Amino acid sequence: MNVGIIGLGLIGGSFAKAFKENSDAIVFGHDTDKATVSYAWLSEMIDETLTDENIGECGLLIIALYPGDAVNFIKEKAHLISKNTLVIDACGTKRKVCEAGFAAARKYGFTFVGGHPMAGIQFSGIKHSRGDLFKGASMIIIPPSYDDITLFERIKNALAPARFGKLTISDAEKHDKIIAYTSQLAHVVSSAYIKSESAEVHHGYSAGSYKDMTRVATLNETMWTQLFLENRENLSDELGKLITELSKYKSALDANDHDTLKDLLREGRECKAKVEQNI
């Protein structure tokens, strides 16, 4: 099978490596950055450059771009995509991308599926890509319909070289609402937490909790700004809830209120235990 990957950053590059390492697919790659394409060639991550002339030869297309760029790519290139092609995006927000993808698929006859691999690291770029990045991870899938077993098998088989642990079926609205909490809020908190002056003198005074809190502060601000704004209503709602909870802890500390503080900590511990039981 010919696989086309649009965007050769961390995610796209990792898909390219996975297909090269775990299948006999011919990988076509495209990136607007020439140095990235050269690196992919030299690293033997791709076999060919993806062009307007050969995009129709791909049985699988993976769009690993920022959401706005993904929408533009779909609108500009959809007419070149074969009716036999499965197109899956890997963007961090889903509503606008899926709207554009489903509309283009209906018009031109190919199959579009929204996707979001639940895997990543705090670094970005092709040089940090890994062939095992997705191994055991969840891949969120937003299909055009929810009763097409043949399509689900097609998706599963197409993505097999990435070695995902499971496919999680969702819709675009649910995805964006939950991701605002599980991913985006964590990045906001990490980014804000590291801005304390105390961070400059943490050496010798920090351990695992500090590392956990600050790991994703090493983010790509260009990408995350777009993701946050694409999902601003959901993220703002989650951020407001967190601020409300944090204010309770501050009030208890300011009032030297032992009982309230203990209750807040107990509630947090019990919430964590309840969540873990539901996994």
Coordinates of N, CA and C in Angstrom, one line a residue, residues 161-246:
P161 N 0.4 -0.8 11.4 CA 1.8 -0.6 11.6 C 2.2 0.3 12.7
A162 N 1.2 1.2 13.1 CA 1.5 2.2 14.2 C 1.4 1.5 15.6
R163 N 0.8 0.3 15.6 CA 0.6 -0.5 16.8 C -0.1 0.2 18.0
F164 N -1.2 0.8 17.6 CA -2.0 1.4 18.7 C -2.6 0.3 19.6
G165 N -2.8 0.6 20.9 CA -3.3 -0.3 21.8 C -4.8 -0.5 21.7
K166 N -5.5 0.6 21.2 CA -7.0 0.5 21.1 C -7.4 1.7 20.2
L167 N -8.6 1.5 19.6 CA -9.3 2.5 18.9 C -10.4 3.0 19.8
T168 N -10.5 4.3 20.1 CA -11.6 4.9 20.9 C -12.5 5.6 19.9
I169 N -13.7 5.2 19.8 CA -14.7 5.8 18.9 C -15.4 7.0 19.7
S170 N -15.4 8.1 19.0 CA -16.0 9.3 19.6 C -16.7 10.2 18.5
D171 N -17.2 11.3 18.9 CA -17.6 12.3 17.9 C -16.8 13.6 18.2
A172 N -16.9 14.5 17.3 CA -16.0 15.7 17.3 C -16.3 16.5 18.6
E173 N -17.6 16.7 18.9 CA -17.9 17.6 20.0 C -17.4 17.0 21.4
K174 N -17.7 15.7 21.5 CA -17.3 15.0 22.8 C -15.7 15.0 22.9
H175 N -15.1 14.7 21.8 CA -13.6 14.7 21.8 C -13.1 16.1 22.3
D176 N -13.5 17.2 21.7 CA -13.0 18.5 22.0 C -13.3 18.9 23.5
K177 N -14.4 18.4 24.0 CA -14.8 18.8 25.4 C -13.9 18.0 26.3
I178 N -13.7 16.7 26.1 CA -12.8 15.9 27.0 C -11.4 16.3 26.9
I179 N -10.9 16.5 25.7 CA -9.5 16.9 25.5 C -9.2 18.2 26.1
A180 N -10.1 19.1 26.2 CA -9.9 20.4 26.9 C -9.4 20.1 28.4
Y181 N -9.9 19.1 29.0 CA -9.5 18.7 30.3 C -8.3 17.8 30.4
T182 N -8.3 16.7 29.6 CA -7.2 15.7 29.8 C -5.9 16.2 29.2
S183 N -5.9 17.1 28.2 CA -4.7 17.5 27.6 C -4.4 19.0 27.7
Q184 N -5.4 19.8 27.2 CA -5.1 21.2 27.0 C -5.0 21.9 28.4
L185 N -5.8 21.6 29.3 CA -5.7 22.2 30.7 C -4.4 21.9 31.3
A186 N -3.9 20.7 31.1 CA -2.6 20.3 31.7 C -1.5 21.1 31.2
H187 N -1.6 21.4 29.9 CA -0.5 22.3 29.3 C -0.6 23.7 29.8
V188 N -1.8 24.2 30.0 CA -1.9 25.6 30.6 C -1.4 25.6 32.0
V189 N -1.7 24.6 32.8 CA -1.3 24.6 34.2 C 0.3 24.5 34.2
S190 N 0.8 23.6 33.4 CA 2.3 23.5 33.4 C 3.0 24.8 33.0
S191 N 2.4 25.4 31.9 CA 3.0 26.7 31.4 C 2.9 27.8 32.5
A192 N 1.8 27.8 33.3 CA 1.7 28.8 34.3 C 2.6 28.5 35.5
Y193 N 2.6 27.2 35.9 CA 3.3 26.8 37.1 C 4.8 27.1 37.0
I194 N 5.4 26.9 35.8 CA 6.9 27.1 35.7 C 7.2 28.6 35.7
K195 N 6.3 29.5 35.7 CA 6.6 30.9 35.7 C 6.9 31.5 37.1
S196 N 6.7 30.7 38.1 CA 7.1 31.2 39.5 C 8.6 31.4 39.6
E197 N 8.9 32.5 40.3 CA 10.3 32.7 40.5 C 11.0 31.6 41.3
S198 N 10.2 30.8 42.0 CA 10.8 29.7 42.8 C 11.4 28.6 41.8
A199 N 10.9 28.6 40.6 CA 11.4 27.6 39.6 C 12.9 27.8 39.4
E200 N 13.4 29.0 39.5 CA 14.8 29.3 39.1 C 15.7 28.7 40.2
V201 N 15.2 28.4 41.4 CA 16.1 27.8 42.4 C 15.6 26.4 42.8
H202 N 15.0 25.7 41.9 CA 14.5 24.4 42.3 C 15.5 23.3 42.4
H203 N 16.7 23.5 41.8 CA 17.7 22.5 41.8 C 18.1 22.1 43.3
G204 N 18.0 20.8 43.5 CA 18.3 20.3 44.9 C 17.1 20.2 45.8
Y205 N 16.0 20.8 45.3 CA 14.8 20.9 46.1 C 13.6 20.2 45.5
S206 N 13.8 19.7 44.3 CA 12.7 19.1 43.5 C 12.9 17.6 43.2
A207 N 11.8 17.0 43.0 CA 11.8 15.5 42.7 C 10.8 15.3 41.6
G208 N 10.1 14.1 41.8 CA 9.2 13.7 40.7 C 8.0 14.6 40.5
S209 N 7.4 15.2 41.6 CA 6.2 16.0 41.4 C 6.5 17.2 40.6
Y210 N 7.7 17.8 40.8 CA 8.1 19.0 40.0 C 8.3 18.6 38.6
K211 N 8.9 17.5 38.3 CA 9.1 17.1 36.9 C 7.8 16.8 36.2
D212 N 6.8 16.2 37.0 CA 5.5 15.9 36.4 C 4.8 17.2 36.0
M213 N 4.9 18.2 36.9 CA 4.2 19.4 36.7 C 4.7 20.3 35.6
T214 N 6.0 20.1 35.3 CA 6.7 21.0 34.4 C 7.0 20.4 33.0
R215 N 6.8 19.1 32.9 CA 7.3 18.4 31.7 C 6.7 19.0 30.4
V216 N 5.4 19.3 30.4 CA 4.8 19.7 29.1 C 4.9 21.2 28.9
A217 N 5.6 21.9 29.9 CA 5.8 23.4 29.6 C 6.7 23.6 28.5
T218 N 7.5 22.5 28.1 CA 8.4 22.6 26.9 C 7.5 22.3 25.7
L219 N 6.6 23.2 25.4 CA 5.6 23.0 24.3 C 6.0 23.8 23.1
N220 N 5.3 23.5 22.0 CA 5.3 24.3 20.8 C 4.2 25.4 20.9
E221 N 4.6 26.6 21.2 CA 3.6 27.6 21.5 C 2.8 28.0 20.2
T222 N 3.4 27.8 19.0 CA 2.6 28.1 17.8 C 1.4 27.1 17.7
M223 N 1.7 25.8 17.8 CA 0.7 24.8 17.7 C -0.3 24.9 18.8
W224 N 0.2 25.0 20.1 CA -0.8 25.0 21.2 C -1.7 26.3 21.2
T225 N -1.1 27.4 20.8 CA -2.0 28.6 20.7 C -3.2 28.3 19.8
Q226 N -2.9 27.7 18.6 CA -4.0 27.4 17.7 C -5.0 26.4 18.3
L227 N -4.4 25.4 18.9 CA -5.3 24.3 19.5 C -6.2 24.9 20.6
F228 N -5.6 25.8 21.5 CA -6.3 26.4 22.5 C -7.5 27.3 22.0
L229 N -7.2 28.1 21.0 CA -8.2 29.0 20.4 C -9.2 28.3 19.7
E230 N -8.9 27.2 19.0 CA -9.8 26.4 18.3 C -10.9 25.8 19.3
N231 N -10.4 25.6 20.5 CA -11.3 24.9 21.5 C -11.5 25.8 22.7
R232 N -11.5 27.1 22.5 CA -11.4 28.1 23.6 C -12.6 28.0 24.6
E233 N -13.8 27.7 24.1 CA -15.0 27.6 25.0 C -14.8 26.5 26.0
N234 N -14.5 25.3 25.5 CA -14.3 24.2 26.4 C -13.1 24.4 27.3
L235 N -12.0 24.9 26.8 CA -10.8 25.1 27.7 C -11.1 26.2 28.7
S236 N -11.7 27.2 28.3 CA -12.0 28.3 29.3 C -12.9 27.8 30.4
D237 N -13.9 26.9 30.0 CA -14.8 26.3 31.0 C -14.0 25.5 32.0
E238 N -13.1 24.6 31.5 CA -12.3 23.8 32.4 C -11.3 24.6 33.3
L239 N -10.8 25.7 32.7 CA -9.9 26.6 33.4 C -10.6 27.3 34.5
G240 N -11.9 27.7 34.3 CA -12.7 28.3 35.3 C -13.0 27.4 36.5
K241 N -13.3 26.2 36.2 CA -13.5 25.2 37.2 C -12.2 25.0 38.1
L242 N -11.1 24.9 37.4 CA -9.8 24.7 38.2 C -9.5 25.9 39.1
I243 N -9.7 27.1 38.5 CA -9.5 28.4 39.3 C -10.4 28.4 40.5
T244 N -11.7 28.0 40.4 CA -12.6 27.9 41.5 C -12.1 27.0 42.6
E245 N -11.6 25.8 42.2 CA -11.1 24.8 43.1 C -9.8 25.3 43.8
L246 N -8.9 25.9 43.0 CA -7.7 26.5 43.6 C -7.9 27.6 44.6

